[in-house]
Short mmCIF file of C-alpha atoms and ligand atoms in Angstrom, two decimals:
data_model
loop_
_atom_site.label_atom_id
_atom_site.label_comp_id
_atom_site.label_asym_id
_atom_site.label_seq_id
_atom_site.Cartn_x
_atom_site.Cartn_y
_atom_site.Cartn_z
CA UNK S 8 70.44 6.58 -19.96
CA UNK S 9 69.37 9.16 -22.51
CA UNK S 10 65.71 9.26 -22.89
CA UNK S 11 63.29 6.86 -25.29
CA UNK S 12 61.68 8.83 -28.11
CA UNK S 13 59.70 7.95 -31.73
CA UNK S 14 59.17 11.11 -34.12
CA UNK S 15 55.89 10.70 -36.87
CA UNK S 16 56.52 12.40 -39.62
CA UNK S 17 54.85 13.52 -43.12
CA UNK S 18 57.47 15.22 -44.85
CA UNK S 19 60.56 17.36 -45.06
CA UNK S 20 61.51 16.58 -41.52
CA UNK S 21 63.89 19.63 -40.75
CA UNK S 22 62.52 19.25 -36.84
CA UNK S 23 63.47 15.99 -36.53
CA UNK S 24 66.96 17.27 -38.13
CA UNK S 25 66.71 19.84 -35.39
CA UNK S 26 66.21 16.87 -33.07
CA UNK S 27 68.62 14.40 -34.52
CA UNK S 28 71.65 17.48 -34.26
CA UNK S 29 70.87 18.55 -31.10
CA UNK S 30 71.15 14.90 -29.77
CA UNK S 31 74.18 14.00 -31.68
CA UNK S 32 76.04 17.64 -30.53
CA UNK S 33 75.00 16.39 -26.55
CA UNK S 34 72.37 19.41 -26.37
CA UNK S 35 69.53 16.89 -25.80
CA UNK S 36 69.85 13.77 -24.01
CA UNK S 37 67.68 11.59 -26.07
CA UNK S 38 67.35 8.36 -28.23
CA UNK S 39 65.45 8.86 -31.43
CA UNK S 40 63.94 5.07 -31.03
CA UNK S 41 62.23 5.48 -35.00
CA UNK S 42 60.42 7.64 -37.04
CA UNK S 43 57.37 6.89 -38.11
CA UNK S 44 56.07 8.11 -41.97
CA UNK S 45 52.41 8.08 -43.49
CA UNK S 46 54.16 8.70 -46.61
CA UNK S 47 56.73 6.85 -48.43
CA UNK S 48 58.44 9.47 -50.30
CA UNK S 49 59.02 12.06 -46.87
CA UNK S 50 62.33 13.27 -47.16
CA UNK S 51 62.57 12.85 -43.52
CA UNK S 52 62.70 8.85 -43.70
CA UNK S 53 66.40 10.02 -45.53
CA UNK S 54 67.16 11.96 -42.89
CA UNK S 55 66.62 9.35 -40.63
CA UNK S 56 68.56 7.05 -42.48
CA UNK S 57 71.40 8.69 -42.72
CA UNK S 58 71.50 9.16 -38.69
CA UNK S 59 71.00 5.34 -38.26
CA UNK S 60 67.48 5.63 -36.59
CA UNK S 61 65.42 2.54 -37.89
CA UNK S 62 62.41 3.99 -40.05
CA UNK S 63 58.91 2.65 -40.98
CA UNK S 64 55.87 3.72 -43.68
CA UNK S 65 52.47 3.05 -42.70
CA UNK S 66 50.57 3.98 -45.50
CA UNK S 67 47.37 5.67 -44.20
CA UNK S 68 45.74 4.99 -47.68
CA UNK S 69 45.64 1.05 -47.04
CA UNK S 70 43.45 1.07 -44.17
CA UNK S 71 40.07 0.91 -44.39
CA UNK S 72 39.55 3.75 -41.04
CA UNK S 73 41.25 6.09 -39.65
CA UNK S 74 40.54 3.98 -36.20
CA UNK S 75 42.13 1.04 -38.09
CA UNK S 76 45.06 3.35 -39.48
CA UNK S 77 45.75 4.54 -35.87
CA UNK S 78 45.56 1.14 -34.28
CA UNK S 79 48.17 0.47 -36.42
CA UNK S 80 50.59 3.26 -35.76
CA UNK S 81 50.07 2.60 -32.05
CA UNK S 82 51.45 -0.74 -32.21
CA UNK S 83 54.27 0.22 -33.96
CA UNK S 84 55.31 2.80 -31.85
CA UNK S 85 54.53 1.17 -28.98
CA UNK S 86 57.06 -2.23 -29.99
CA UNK S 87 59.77 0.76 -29.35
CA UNK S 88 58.58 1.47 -25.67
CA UNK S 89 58.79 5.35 -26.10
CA UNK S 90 58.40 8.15 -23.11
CA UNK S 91 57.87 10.28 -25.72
CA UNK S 92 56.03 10.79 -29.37
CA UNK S 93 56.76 13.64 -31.40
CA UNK S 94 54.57 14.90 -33.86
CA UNK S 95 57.14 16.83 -35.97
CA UNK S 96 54.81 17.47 -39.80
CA UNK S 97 52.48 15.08 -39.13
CA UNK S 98 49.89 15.59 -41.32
CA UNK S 99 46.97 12.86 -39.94
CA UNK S 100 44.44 13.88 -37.47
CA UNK S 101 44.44 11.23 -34.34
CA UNK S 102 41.56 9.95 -33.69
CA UNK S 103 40.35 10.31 -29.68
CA UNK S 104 41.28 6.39 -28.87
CA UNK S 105 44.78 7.19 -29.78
CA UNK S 106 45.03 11.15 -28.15
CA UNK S 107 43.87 9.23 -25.03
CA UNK S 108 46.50 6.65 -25.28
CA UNK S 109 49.51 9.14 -25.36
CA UNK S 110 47.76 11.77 -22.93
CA UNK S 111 50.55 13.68 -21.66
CA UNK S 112 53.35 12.30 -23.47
CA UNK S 113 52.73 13.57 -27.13
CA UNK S 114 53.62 17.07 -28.36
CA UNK S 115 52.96 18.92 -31.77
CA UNK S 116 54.23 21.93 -33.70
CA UNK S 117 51.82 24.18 -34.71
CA UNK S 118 52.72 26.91 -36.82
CA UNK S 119 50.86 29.44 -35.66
CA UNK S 120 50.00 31.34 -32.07
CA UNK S 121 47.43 29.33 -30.77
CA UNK S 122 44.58 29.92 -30.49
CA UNK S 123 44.85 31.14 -33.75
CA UNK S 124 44.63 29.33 -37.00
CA UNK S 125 44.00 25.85 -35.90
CA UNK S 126 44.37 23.53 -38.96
CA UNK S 127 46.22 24.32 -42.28
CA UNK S 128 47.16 27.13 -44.15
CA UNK S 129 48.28 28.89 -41.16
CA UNK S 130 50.79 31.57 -42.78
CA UNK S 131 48.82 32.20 -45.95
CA UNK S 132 45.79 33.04 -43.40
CA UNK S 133 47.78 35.50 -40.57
CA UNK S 134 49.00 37.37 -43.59
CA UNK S 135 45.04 37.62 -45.54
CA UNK S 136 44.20 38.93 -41.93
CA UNK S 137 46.45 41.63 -41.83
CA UNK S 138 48.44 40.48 -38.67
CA UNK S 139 51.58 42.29 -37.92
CA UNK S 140 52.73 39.16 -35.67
CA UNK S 141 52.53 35.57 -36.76
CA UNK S 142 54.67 32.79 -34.71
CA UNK S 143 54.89 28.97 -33.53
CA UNK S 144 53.35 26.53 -30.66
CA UNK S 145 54.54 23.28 -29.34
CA UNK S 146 51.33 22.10 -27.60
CA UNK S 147 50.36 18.30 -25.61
CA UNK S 148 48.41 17.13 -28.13
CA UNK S 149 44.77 16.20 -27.19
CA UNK S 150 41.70 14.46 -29.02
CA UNK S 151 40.53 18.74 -29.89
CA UNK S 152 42.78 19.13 -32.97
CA UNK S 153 45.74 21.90 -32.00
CA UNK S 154 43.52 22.62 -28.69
CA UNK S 155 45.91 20.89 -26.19
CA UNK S 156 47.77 22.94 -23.56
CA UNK S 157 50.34 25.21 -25.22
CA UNK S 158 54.03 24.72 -23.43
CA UNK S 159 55.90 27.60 -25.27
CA UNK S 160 55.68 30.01 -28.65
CA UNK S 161 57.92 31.82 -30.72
CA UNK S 162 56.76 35.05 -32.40
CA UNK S 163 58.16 36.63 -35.83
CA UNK S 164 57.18 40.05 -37.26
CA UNK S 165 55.28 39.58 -40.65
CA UNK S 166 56.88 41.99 -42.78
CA UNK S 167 54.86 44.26 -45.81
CA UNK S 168 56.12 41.94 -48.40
CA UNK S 169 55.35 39.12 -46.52
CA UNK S 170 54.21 35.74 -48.91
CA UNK S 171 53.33 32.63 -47.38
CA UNK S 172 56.82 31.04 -48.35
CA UNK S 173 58.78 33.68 -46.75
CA UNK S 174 56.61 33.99 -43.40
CA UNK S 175 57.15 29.80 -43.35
CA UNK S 176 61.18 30.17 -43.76
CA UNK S 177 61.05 32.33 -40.46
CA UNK S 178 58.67 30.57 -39.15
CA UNK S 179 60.60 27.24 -39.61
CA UNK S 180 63.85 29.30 -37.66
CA UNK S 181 62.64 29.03 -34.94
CA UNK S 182 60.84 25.93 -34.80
CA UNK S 183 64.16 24.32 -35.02
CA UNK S 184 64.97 26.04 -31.63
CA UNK S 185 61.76 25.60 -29.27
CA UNK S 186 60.86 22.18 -30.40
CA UNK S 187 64.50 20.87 -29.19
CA UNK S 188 63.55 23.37 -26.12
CA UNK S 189 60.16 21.74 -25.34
CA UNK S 190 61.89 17.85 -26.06
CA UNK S 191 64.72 18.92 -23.20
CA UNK S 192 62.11 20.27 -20.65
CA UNK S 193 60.12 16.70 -20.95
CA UNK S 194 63.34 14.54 -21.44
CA UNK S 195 63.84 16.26 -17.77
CA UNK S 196 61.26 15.53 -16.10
CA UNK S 197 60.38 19.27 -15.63
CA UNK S 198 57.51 19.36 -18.07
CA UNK S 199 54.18 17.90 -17.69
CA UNK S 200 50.39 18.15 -18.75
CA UNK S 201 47.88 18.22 -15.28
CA UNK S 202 43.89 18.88 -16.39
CA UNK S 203 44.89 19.99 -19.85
CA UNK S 204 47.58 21.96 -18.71
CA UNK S 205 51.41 22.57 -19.29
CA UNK S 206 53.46 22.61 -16.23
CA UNK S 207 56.94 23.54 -15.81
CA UNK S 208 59.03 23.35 -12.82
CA UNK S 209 55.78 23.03 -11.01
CA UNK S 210 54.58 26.28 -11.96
CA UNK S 211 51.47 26.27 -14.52
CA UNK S 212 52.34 28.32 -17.74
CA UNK S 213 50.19 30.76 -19.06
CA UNK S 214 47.42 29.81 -22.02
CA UNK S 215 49.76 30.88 -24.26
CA UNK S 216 52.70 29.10 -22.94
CA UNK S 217 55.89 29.58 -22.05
CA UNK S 218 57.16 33.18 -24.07
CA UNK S 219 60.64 32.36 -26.12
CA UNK S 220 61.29 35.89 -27.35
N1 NHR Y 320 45.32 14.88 -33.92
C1 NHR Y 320 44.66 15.26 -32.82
N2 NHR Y 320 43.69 14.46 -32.37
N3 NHR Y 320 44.94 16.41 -32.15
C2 NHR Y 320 45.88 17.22 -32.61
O1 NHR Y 320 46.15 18.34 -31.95
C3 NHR Y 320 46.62 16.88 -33.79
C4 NHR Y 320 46.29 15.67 -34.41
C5 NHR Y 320 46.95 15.29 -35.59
C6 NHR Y 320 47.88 16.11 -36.16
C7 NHR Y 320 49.09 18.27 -36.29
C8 NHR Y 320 48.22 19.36 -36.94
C9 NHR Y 320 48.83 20.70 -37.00
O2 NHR Y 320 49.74 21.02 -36.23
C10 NHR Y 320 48.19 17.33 -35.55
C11 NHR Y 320 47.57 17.71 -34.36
C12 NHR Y 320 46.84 17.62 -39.96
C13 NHR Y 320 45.62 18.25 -40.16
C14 NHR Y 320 44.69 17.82 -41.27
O3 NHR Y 320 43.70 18.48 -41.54
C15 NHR Y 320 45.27 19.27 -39.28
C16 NHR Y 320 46.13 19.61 -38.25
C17 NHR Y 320 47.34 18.97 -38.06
C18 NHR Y 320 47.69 17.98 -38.94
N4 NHR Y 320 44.97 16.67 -41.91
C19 NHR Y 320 44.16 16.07 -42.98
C20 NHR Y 320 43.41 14.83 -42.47
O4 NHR Y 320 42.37 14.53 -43.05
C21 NHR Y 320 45.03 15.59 -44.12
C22 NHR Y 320 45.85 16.67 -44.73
C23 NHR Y 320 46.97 16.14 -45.62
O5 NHR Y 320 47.19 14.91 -45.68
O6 NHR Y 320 47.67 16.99 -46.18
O7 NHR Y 320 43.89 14.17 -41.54
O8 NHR Y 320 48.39 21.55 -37.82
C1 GAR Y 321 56.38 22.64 -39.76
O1 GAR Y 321 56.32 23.98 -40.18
C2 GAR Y 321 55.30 22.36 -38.77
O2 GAR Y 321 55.03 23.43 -37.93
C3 GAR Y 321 54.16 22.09 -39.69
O3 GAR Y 321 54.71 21.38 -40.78
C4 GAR Y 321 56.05 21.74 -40.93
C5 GAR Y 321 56.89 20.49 -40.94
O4 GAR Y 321 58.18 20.79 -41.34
N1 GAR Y 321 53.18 21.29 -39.07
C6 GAR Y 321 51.96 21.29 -39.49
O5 GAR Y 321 51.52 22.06 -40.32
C7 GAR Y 321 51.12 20.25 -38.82
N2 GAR Y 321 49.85 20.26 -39.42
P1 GAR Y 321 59.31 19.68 -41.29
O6 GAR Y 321 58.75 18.43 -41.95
O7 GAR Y 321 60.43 20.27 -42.09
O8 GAR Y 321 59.67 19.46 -39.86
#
């Protein structure tokens, strides 16, 4: 029985591609349930489409909260009984009603190494701060926005003629390998959140998470 998941989405969606390949090759044993889109036009709901994973738009502009918004989204991914929801471009913050919900069975890319550059604009800020090393989290997401227990990170030299588009093309490399990496370890049953941290194969990972390269 492969294992229940539902991806939320904002745009391009090349991580759920990642997903959706890896689970069609037999790499990961999952079932994309649906994916989930705050906007209508995400190239992602294509993607989607073309794999035959049912699709849905909640339009976060027609509610009149972000409570209301999230009560919303929680319904409809709930009517698909996941294990698992994937924050793969999600561009909404969560409010703490709907962290608390999922608690230990939601994970995020971040690109960046957390605990730096929380938030947005993460490549155009490593590179204004003269970083030599700029990379990418999957973290359990909790109610603190990117602050949840980091499970593993990729890292990527940032080169002297480094832009913002550039750093994000490398950046995106390897996204497509540890968030597929991350998905297997939980699909497994060998990855887990305990106090607000990651846990894998019963041994606690470090702050930073599990080191890919
Ligand atoms: N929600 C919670 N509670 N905790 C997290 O860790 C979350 C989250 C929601 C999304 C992804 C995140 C990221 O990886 C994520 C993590 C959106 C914003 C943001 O400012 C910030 C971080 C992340 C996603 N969003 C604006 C907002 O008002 C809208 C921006 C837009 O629509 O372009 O929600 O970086
Ligand atoms: C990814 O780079 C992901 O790390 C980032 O958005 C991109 C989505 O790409 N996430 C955030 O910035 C979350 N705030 P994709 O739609 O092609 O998967």
């Amino acid at each position: 029985m492969s294992f229940p998941i539902v991806v939320l989405i904002s745009g391009s969606g090349s991580n759920l591609q990642a997903l959706i390949d890896q689970s069609l090759s037999g790499d990961l044993d999952i079932e994309i349930k649906a994916v989930i889109s705050n906007k209508a036009d995400a190239y992602g709901l294509t993607r989607a489409k073309d794999a035959g994973i049912p699709t849905h738009h909640l339009n976060h502009k027609e509610f009149e909260s972000r409570e209301a918004f999230d009560a919303a989204l929680q319904t409809c991914i709930d009517q698909h009984q996941p294990k698992l929801v994937v924050l793969a471009g999600f561009m909404r913050i969560l409010s703490e009603g709907f962290t608390r919900h999922y608690q230990g069975r939601m994970l995020n890319i971040h690109p960046s190494l957390l605990p730096k550059y929380k938030g947005l604009n993460t490549h155009q800020r490593a590179i204004d701060a003269g970083d030599e090393i700029h990379g990418v989290s999957v973290h359990f997401v909790s109610a603190e926005l990117d602050a949840g227990a980091v499970i593993v990170q990729a890292k990527t030299d940032i080169d002297a003629e480094e832009t913002a588009d550039s750093l994000a093309r490398k950046v995106h490399n390897l996204e497509h390998i540890i968030y597929p990496l991350a998905v297997k370890w939980f699909s497994q049953d060998r990855l887990k959140e305990v106090n607000n941290k990651a846990i894998l194969d019963e041994n606690p990972l470090a702050e930073t998470g599990f080191a890919y390269n």
